[in-house]
Coordinates of C-alpha atoms and ligand atoms in Angstrom, one line a residue:
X1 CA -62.0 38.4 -68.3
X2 CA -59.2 38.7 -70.9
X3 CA -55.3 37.6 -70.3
X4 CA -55.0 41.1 -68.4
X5 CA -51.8 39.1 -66.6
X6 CA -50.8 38.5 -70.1
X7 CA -46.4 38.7 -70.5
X8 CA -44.2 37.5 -73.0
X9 CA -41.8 36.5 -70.3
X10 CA -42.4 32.9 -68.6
X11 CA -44.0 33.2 -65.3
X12 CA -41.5 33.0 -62.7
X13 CA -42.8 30.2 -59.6
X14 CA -40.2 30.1 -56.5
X15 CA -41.1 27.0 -54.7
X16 CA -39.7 27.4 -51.2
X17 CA -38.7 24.4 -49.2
X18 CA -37.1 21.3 -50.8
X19 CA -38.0 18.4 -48.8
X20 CA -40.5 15.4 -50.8
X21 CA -42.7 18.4 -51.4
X22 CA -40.9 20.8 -53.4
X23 CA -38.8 18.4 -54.9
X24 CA -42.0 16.6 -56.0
X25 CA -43.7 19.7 -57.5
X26 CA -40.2 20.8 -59.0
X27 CA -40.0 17.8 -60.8
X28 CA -43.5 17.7 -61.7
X29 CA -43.3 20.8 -63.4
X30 CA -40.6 20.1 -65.5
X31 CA -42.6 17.1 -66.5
X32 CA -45.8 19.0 -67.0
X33 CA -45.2 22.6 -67.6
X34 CA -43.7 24.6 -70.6
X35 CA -40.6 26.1 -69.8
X36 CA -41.4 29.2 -71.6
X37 CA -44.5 29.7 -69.9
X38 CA -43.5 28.5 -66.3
X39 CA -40.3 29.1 -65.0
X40 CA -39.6 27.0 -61.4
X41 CA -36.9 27.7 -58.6
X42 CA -36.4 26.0 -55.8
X43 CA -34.9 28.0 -52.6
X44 CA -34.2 25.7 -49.9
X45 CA -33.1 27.3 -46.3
X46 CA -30.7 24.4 -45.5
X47 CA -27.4 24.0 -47.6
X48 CA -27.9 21.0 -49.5
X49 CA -31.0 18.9 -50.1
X50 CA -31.3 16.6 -47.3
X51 CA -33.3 14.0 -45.4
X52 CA -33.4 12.3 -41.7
X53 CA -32.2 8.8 -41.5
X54 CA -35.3 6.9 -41.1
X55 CA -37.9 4.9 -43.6
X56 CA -40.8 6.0 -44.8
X57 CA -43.4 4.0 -46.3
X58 CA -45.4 4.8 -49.0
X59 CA -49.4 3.7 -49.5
X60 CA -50.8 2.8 -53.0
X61 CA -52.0 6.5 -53.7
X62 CA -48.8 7.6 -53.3
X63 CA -47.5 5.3 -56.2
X64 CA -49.8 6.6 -58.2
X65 CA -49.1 9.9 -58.0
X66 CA -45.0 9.2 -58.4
X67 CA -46.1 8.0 -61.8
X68 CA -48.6 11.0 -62.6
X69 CA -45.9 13.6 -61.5
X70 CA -43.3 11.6 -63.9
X71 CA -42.7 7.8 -64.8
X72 CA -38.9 8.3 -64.1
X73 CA -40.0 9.1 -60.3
X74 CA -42.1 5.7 -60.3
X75 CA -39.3 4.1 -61.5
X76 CA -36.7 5.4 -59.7
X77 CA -38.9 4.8 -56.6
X78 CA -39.2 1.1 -58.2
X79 CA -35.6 0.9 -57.9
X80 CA -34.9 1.1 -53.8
X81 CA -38.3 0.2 -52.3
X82 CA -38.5 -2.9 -50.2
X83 CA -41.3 -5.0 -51.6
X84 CA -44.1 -6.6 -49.4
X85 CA -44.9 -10.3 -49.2
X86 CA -47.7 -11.8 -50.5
X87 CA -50.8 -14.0 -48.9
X88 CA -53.0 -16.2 -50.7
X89 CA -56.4 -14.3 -48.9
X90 CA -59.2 -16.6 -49.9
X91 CA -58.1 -18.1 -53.0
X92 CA -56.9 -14.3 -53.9
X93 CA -53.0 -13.1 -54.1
X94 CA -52.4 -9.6 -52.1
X95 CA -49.7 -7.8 -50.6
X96 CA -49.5 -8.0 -46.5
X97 CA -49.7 -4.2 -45.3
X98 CA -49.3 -4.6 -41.7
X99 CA -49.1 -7.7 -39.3
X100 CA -50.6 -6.3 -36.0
X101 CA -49.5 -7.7 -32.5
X102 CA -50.0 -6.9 -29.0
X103 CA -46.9 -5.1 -27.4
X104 CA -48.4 -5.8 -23.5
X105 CA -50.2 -7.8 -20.8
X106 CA -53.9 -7.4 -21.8
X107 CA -55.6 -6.0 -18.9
X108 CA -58.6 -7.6 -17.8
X109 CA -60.2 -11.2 -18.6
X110 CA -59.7 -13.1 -21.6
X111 CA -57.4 -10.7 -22.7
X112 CA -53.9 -11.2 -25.4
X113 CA -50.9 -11.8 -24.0
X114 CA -47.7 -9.9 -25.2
X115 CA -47.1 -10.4 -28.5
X116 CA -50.4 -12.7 -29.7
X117 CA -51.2 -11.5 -33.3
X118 CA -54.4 -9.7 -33.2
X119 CA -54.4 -9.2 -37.1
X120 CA -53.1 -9.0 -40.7
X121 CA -54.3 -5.8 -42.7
X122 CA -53.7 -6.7 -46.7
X123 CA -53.9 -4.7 -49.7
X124 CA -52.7 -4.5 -53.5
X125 CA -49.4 -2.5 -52.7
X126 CA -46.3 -4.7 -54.2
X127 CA -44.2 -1.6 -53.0
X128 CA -43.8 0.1 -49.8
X129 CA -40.7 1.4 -47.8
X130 CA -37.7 3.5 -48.3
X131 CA -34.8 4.8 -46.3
X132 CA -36.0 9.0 -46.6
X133 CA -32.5 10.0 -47.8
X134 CA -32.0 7.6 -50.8
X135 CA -35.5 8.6 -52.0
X136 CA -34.3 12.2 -51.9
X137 CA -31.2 11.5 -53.5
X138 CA -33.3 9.5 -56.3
X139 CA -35.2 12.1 -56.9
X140 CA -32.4 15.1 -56.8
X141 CA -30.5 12.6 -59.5
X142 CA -33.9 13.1 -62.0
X143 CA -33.3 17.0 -61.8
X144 CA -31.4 18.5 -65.1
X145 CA -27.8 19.5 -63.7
X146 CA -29.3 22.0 -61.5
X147 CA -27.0 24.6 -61.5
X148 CA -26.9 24.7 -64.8
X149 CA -30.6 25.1 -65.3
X150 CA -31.0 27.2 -62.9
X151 CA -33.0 25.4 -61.3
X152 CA -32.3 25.3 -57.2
X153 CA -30.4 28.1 -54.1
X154 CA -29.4 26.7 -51.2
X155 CA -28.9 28.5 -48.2
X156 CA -32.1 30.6 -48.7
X157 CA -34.2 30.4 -45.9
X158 CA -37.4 32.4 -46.5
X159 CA -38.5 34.9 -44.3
X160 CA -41.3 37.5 -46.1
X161 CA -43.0 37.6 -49.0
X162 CA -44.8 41.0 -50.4
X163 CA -46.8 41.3 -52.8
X164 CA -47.3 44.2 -55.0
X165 CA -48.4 45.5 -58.8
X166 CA -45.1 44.4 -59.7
X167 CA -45.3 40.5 -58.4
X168 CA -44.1 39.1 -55.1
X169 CA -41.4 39.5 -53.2
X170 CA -39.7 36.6 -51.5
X171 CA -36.8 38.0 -48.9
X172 CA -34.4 35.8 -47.5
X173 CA -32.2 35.6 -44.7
X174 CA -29.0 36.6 -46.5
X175 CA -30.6 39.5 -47.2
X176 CA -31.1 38.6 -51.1
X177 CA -34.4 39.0 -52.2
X178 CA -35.8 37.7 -56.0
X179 CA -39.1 39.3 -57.5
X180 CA -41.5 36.4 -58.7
X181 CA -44.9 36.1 -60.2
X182 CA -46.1 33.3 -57.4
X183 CA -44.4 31.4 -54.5
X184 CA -45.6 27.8 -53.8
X185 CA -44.5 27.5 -49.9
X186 CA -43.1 23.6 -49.5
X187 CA -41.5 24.6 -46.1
X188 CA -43.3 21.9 -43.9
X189 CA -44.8 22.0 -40.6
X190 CA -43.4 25.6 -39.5
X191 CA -44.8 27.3 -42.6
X192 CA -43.1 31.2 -43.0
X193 CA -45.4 30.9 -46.3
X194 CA -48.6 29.7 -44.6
X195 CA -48.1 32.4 -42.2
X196 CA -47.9 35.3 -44.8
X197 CA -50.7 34.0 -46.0
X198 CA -53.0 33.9 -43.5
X199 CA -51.4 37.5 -42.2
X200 CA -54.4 39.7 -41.0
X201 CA -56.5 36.6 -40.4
X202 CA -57.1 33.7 -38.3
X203 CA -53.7 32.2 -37.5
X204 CA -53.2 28.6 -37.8
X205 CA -50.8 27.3 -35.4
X206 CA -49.7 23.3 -35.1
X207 CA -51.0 22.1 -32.0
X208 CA -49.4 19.6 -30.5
X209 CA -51.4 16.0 -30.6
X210 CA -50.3 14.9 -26.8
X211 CA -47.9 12.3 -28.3
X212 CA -44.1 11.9 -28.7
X213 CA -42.4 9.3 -30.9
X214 CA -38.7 7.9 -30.6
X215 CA -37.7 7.2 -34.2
X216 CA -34.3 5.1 -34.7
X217 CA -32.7 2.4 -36.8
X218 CA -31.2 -1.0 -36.0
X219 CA -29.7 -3.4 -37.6
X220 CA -31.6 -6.2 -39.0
X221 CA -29.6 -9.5 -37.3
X222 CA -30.3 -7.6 -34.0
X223 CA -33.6 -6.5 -34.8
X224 CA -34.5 -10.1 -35.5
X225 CA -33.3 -11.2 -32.4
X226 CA -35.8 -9.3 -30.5
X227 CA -38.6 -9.4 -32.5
X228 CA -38.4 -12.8 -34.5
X229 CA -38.2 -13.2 -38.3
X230 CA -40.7 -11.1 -39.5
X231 CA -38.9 -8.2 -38.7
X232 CA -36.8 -9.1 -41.6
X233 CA -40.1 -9.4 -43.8
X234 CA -43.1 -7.6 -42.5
X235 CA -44.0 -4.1 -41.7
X236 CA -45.4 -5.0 -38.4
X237 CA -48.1 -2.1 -35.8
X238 CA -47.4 -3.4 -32.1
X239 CA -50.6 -2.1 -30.3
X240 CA -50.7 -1.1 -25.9
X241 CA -51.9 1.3 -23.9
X242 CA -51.4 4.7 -24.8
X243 CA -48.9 3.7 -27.3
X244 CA -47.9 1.5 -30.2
X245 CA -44.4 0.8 -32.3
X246 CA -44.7 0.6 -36.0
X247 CA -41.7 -1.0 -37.4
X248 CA -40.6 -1.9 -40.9
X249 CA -37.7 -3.5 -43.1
X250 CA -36.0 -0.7 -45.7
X251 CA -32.6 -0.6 -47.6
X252 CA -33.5 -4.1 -49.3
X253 CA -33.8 -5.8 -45.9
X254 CA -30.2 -4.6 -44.3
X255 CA -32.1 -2.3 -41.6
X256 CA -35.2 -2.2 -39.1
X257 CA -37.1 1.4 -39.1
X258 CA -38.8 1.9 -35.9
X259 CA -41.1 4.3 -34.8
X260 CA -42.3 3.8 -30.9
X261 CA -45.3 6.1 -30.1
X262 CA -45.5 7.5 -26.4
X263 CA -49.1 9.1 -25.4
X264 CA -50.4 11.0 -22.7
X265 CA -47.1 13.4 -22.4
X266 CA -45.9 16.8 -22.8
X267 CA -43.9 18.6 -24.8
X268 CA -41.3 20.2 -22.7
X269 CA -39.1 21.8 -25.9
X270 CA -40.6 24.5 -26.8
X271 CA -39.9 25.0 -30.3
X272 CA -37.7 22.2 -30.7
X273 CA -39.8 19.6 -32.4
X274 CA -37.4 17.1 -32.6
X275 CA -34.8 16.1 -29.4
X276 CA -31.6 13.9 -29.4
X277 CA -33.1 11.0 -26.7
X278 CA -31.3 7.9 -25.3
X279 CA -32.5 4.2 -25.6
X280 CA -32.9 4.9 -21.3
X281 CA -35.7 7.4 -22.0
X282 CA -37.4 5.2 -24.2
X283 CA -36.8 2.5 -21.8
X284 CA -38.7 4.6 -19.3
X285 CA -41.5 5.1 -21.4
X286 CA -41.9 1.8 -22.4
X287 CA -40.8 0.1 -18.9
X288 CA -44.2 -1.8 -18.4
X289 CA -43.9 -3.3 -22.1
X290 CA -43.1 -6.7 -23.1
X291 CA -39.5 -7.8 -23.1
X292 CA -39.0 -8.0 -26.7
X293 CA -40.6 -4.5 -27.2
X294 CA -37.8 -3.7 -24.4
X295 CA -35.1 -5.4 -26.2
X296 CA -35.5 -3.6 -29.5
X297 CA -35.7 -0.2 -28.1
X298 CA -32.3 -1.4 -26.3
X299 CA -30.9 -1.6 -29.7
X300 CA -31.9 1.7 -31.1
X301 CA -29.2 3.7 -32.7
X302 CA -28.9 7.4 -31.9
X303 CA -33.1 7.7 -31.3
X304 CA -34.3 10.9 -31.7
X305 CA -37.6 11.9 -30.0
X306 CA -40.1 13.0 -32.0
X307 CA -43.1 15.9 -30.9
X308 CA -46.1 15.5 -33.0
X309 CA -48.2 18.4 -33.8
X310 CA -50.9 19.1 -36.1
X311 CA -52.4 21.6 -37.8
X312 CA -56.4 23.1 -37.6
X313 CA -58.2 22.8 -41.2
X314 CA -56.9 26.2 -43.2
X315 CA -59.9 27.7 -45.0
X316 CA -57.6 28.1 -47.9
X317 CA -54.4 27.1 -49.4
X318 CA -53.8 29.8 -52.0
X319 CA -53.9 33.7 -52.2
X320 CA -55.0 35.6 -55.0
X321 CA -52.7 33.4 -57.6
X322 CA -49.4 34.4 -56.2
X323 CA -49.1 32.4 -52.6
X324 CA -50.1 29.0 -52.6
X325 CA -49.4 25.7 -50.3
X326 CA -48.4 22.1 -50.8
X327 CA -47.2 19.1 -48.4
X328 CA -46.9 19.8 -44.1
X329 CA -47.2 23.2 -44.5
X330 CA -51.0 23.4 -45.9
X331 CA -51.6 20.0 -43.9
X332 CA -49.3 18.3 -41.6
X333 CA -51.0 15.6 -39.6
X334 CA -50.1 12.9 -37.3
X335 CA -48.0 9.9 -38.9
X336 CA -50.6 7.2 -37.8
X337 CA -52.1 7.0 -41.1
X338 CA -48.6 6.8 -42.7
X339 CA -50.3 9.2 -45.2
X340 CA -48.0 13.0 -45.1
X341 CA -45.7 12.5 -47.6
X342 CA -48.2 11.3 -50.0
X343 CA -50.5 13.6 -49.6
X344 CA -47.7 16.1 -50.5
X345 CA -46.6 13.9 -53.4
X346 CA -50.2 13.5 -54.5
X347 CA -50.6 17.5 -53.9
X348 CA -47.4 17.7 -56.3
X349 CA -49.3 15.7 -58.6
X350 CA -52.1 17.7 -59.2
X351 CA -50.6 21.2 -58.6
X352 CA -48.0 20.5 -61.2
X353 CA -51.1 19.6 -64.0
X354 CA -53.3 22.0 -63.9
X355 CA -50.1 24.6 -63.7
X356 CA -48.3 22.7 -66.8
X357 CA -52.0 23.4 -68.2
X358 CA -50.9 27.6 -68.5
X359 CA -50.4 28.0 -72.3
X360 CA -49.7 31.6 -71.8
X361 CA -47.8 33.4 -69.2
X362 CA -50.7 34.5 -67.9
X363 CA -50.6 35.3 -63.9
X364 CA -54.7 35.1 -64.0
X365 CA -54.5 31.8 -65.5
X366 CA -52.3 31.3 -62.1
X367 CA -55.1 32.2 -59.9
X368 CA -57.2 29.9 -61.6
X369 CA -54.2 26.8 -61.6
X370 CA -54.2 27.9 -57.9
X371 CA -57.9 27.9 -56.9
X372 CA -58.6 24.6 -58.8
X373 CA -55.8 23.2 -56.8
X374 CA -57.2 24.5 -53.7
X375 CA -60.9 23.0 -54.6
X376 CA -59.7 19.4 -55.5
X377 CA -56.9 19.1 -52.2
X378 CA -58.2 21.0 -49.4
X379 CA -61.1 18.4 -48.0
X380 CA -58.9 15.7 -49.0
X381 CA -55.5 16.2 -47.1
X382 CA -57.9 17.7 -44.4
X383 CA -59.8 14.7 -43.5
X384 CA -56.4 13.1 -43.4
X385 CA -55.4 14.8 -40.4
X386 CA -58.7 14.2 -38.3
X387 CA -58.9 10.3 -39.7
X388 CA -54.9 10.5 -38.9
X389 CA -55.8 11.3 -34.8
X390 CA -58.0 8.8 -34.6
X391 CA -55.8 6.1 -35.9
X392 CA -53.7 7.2 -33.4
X393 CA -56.2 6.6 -30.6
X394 CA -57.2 3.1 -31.9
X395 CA -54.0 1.8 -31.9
X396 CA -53.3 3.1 -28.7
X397 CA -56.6 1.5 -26.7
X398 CA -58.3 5.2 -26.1
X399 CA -60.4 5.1 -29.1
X400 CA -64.0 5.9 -27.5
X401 CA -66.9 3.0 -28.3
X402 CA -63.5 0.5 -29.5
X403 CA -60.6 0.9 -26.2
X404 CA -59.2 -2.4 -25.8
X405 CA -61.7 -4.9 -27.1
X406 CA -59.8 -6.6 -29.3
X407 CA -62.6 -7.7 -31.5
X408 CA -63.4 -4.4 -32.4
X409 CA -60.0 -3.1 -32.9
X410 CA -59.6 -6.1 -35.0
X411 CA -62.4 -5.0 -37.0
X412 CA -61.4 -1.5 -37.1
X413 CA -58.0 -2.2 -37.9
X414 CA -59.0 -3.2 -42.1
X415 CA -61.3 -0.5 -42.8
X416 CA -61.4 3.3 -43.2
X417 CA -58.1 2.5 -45.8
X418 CA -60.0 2.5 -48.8
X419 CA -60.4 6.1 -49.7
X420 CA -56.8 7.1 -49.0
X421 CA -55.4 4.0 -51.0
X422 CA -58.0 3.6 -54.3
X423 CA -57.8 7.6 -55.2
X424 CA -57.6 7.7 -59.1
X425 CA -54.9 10.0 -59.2
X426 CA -55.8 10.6 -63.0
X427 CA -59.6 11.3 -62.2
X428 CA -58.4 14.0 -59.5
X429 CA -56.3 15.8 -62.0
X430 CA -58.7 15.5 -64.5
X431 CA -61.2 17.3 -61.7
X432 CA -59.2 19.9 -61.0
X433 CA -58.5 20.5 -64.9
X434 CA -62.5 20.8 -65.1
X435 CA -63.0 23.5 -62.4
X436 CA -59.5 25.5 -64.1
X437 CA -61.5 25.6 -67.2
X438 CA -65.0 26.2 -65.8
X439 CA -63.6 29.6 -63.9
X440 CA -61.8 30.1 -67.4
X441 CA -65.5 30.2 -69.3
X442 CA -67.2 32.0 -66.3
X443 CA -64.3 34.5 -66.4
X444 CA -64.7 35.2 -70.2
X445 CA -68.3 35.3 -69.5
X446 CA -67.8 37.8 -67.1
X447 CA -67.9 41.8 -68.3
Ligands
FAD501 C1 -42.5 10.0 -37.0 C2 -43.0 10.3 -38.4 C3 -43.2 9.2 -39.3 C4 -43.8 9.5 -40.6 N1 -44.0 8.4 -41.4 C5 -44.5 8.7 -42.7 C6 -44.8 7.6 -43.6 O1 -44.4 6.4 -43.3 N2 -45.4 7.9 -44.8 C7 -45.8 9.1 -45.1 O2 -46.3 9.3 -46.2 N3 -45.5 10.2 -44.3 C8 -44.9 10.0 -43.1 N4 -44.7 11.0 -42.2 C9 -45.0 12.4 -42.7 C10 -44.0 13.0 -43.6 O3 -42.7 12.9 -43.0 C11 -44.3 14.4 -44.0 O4 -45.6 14.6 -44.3 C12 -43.4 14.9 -45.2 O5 -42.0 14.7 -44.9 C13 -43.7 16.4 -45.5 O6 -42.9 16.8 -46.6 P1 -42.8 18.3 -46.9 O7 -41.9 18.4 -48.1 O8 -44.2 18.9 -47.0 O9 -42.2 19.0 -45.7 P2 -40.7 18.8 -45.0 O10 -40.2 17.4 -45.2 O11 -40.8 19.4 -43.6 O12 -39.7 19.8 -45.9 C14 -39.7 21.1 -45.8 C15 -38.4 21.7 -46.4 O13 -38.5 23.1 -46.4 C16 -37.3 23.6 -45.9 N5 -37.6 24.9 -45.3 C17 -38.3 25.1 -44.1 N6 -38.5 26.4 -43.9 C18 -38.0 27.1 -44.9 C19 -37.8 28.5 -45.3 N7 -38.3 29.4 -44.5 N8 -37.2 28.8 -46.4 C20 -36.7 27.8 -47.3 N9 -36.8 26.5 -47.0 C21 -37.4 26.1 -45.8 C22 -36.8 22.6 -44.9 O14 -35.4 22.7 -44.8 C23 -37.2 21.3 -45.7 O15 -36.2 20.9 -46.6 C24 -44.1 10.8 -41.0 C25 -43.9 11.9 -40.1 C26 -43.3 11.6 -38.8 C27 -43.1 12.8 -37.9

């Protein structure tokens, strides 16, 4: 196959959504790609970039793949995450992940009491959380003066893409449309990309998990007054039945992030995912907790309520070389695994490599950027969202064969880490490089 695709003009990418996603890939294709082969644009529906106020914590993969999209974003990232304290463990130095607790009465003999530790998980991370919006705004403040380089619309919310001989075309609300040779969807959980897609196919709906989560702030001086000192230092996973709180420290200390899990519910809201709550609510919820568990969620400011929904594995993430997704829209998974946003970052990482590997604007060299992508990313984020569930259960005592012996969680709790965390980020890109260039020689072999 010759460069049929072949243009003198730089291939034109509109990545739509601009959450950690699109920003990721935007940034990592101005690292990686040459500007006059690959042209980016970001449309993002809302009118400036933003980000909830909560924490996010980021797993050693994730690292990683900051660095592979660009050392700035590594650094930057450096810069405002709150590190995690270190344990001698056996005459060797690691990082504490997680300090695990009980949140409730044990039921049954021989069981914990409220708040007994059940376990420490460790692992090599020296960095960890952030507060979401001053990681956005790091990573907005690594983007050339934007306007200027025409690089980012606000106010474009996306609602069909057609393709034709001609390229794609993206339509927005506004009633603006922009011809492109690919769109890269980065609009999250309620794809309008992944449906386009999938159009004429199976149609892959989020389905929601049977779990809720109230997600607030609170100071830390308070924060440590219910919980103890190690709010202030640890990122800590309070187990009970048919839920769990994760909490953690961001913004160098100054505030608590907390994340209380409720199981077993509904989801009343329809399409509203996400619902103002009070701290009653979540005093409802969690009424036959302990008392510091009671006391915290007392202190949460302006808790928001949280659906969680997940999506079915997609048989493919990319279309022909001009649709292709990245982050919660190709994958969006329960947070129990802490994993979504790196898995988009990591997705960023390798998407934006094998498409700053184009040397010609090419749109069949697209297809095969966007089907090497696909081969390396799909299994991957995929299992994710399965091994994300089942977290979920473990944690909340309804994990089948484990429940609430305590042992067994204990056990359970360290392992089944290991292949998110020690991904070689390099390795992965240097995969998906092989399959773009083994389709390359089969396609030149082909008549
Ligand atoms: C309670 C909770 C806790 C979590 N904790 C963690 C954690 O600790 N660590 C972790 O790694 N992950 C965590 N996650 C997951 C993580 O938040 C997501 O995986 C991540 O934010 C997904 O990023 P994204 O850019 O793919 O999508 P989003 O963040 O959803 O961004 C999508 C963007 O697209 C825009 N958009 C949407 N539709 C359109 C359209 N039609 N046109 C144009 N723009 C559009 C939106 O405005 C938005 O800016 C958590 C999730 C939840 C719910």
């Amino acid at each position: 196959m010759g460069d049929a695709g072949a243009s003198k003009t730089p291939l034109k990418i509109a990545i739509i959504g601009g959450g950690i996603g699109g920003l990721s890939l935007l940034l990592g294709i101005l690292n990686h790609g040459d500007p006059r082969v690959i042209q980016p644009h970001l449309y993002e529906a809302a009118l400036a970039f933003a980000e909830i106020g909560a924490g996010v914590g980021f797993l050693p993969n994730a690292v990683r793949a900051m660095y592979a999209i660009d050392p700035k974003l590594h650094e930057a990232y450096g810069r405002i995450a709150d590190e995690a304290p270190r344990a001698d463990v056996n005459g060797q130095q690691k990082y504490v992940f997680s300090k695990v607790y009980m949140g409730m009465e044990g039921r049954g003999s021989g069981m914990a009491k409220a708040f007994d530790e059940i376990g420490t998980v460790y692992n090599d991370n020296k960095l960890r959380n952030v507060h979401r919006a001053v990681f956005l705004d790091e990573m907005v403040k690594l983007l050339p003066n934007s306007l200027e380089a025409d690089l980012v619309s606000f106010g474009k919310r996306c609602t069909d893409i057609r393709i034709h001989d001609a390229g794609v075309t993206v339509a927005f609300s506004d009633g603006t449309s922009e011809i492109v040779d690919a769109v890269i969807g980065c609009d999250g959980v309620k794809s309008v990309v992944r449906n386009i897609l999938h159009q004429g196919q199976e149609k892959y709906e989020p389905c929601f998990t049977g779990n809720y989560a109230y997600r607030g702030l609170v100071p830390i001086e308070d924060a440590t007054e219910a919980l103890g000192e190690i709010a202030a230092v640890h990122h800590i996973l309070i187990l009970g039945y048919g839920g769990h709180l994760v909490t953690f420290p961001i913004k160098q200390g100054k505030t608590l992030n907390v994340v209380a899990f409720h199981g077993r519910s509904d989801w009343p809201h329809g399409n509203s995912w996400v619902v103002r709550a009070t701290v009653e609510d979540a005093l409802e919820d969690f009424k036959d907790w302990s008392e510091p568990i009671k006391k915290l969620l007392s202190l949460l400011q302006r808790p928001d309520k949280w659906g969680l929904f997940d999506l079915p594995p997609l048989k493919t993430y990319t279309l022909d070389g001009r649709i292709c997704l990245l982050g919660d829209c190709a994958h969006a998974s329960t947070p129990h695994q802490g994993a979504g946003a790196g898995m988009a970052i990591e997705d960023a990482a390798v998407l934006s490599r094998v498409l700053g590997e184009i040397k010609t604007p090419d749109r069949v060299q697209l297809t095969r950027a966007f089907a090497a992508y696909d081969a390396v990313r799909r299994d991957r984020t995929q299992k994710v969202v399965t091994r994300s569930r089942t977290r979920g259960m473990l944690y909340d005592f309804e994990l089948s064969g484990v429940g609430d012996d305590l042992e067994k969680v204990r056990d359970t709790l360290s392992t089944q880490w290991d292949w998110i965390w020690d991904l070689d980020i390099d390795a992965h890109c240097r995969e998906a490089l092989g399959i773009m260039h083994q389709t390359h020689m089969v396609g030149n072999d082909s008549p």
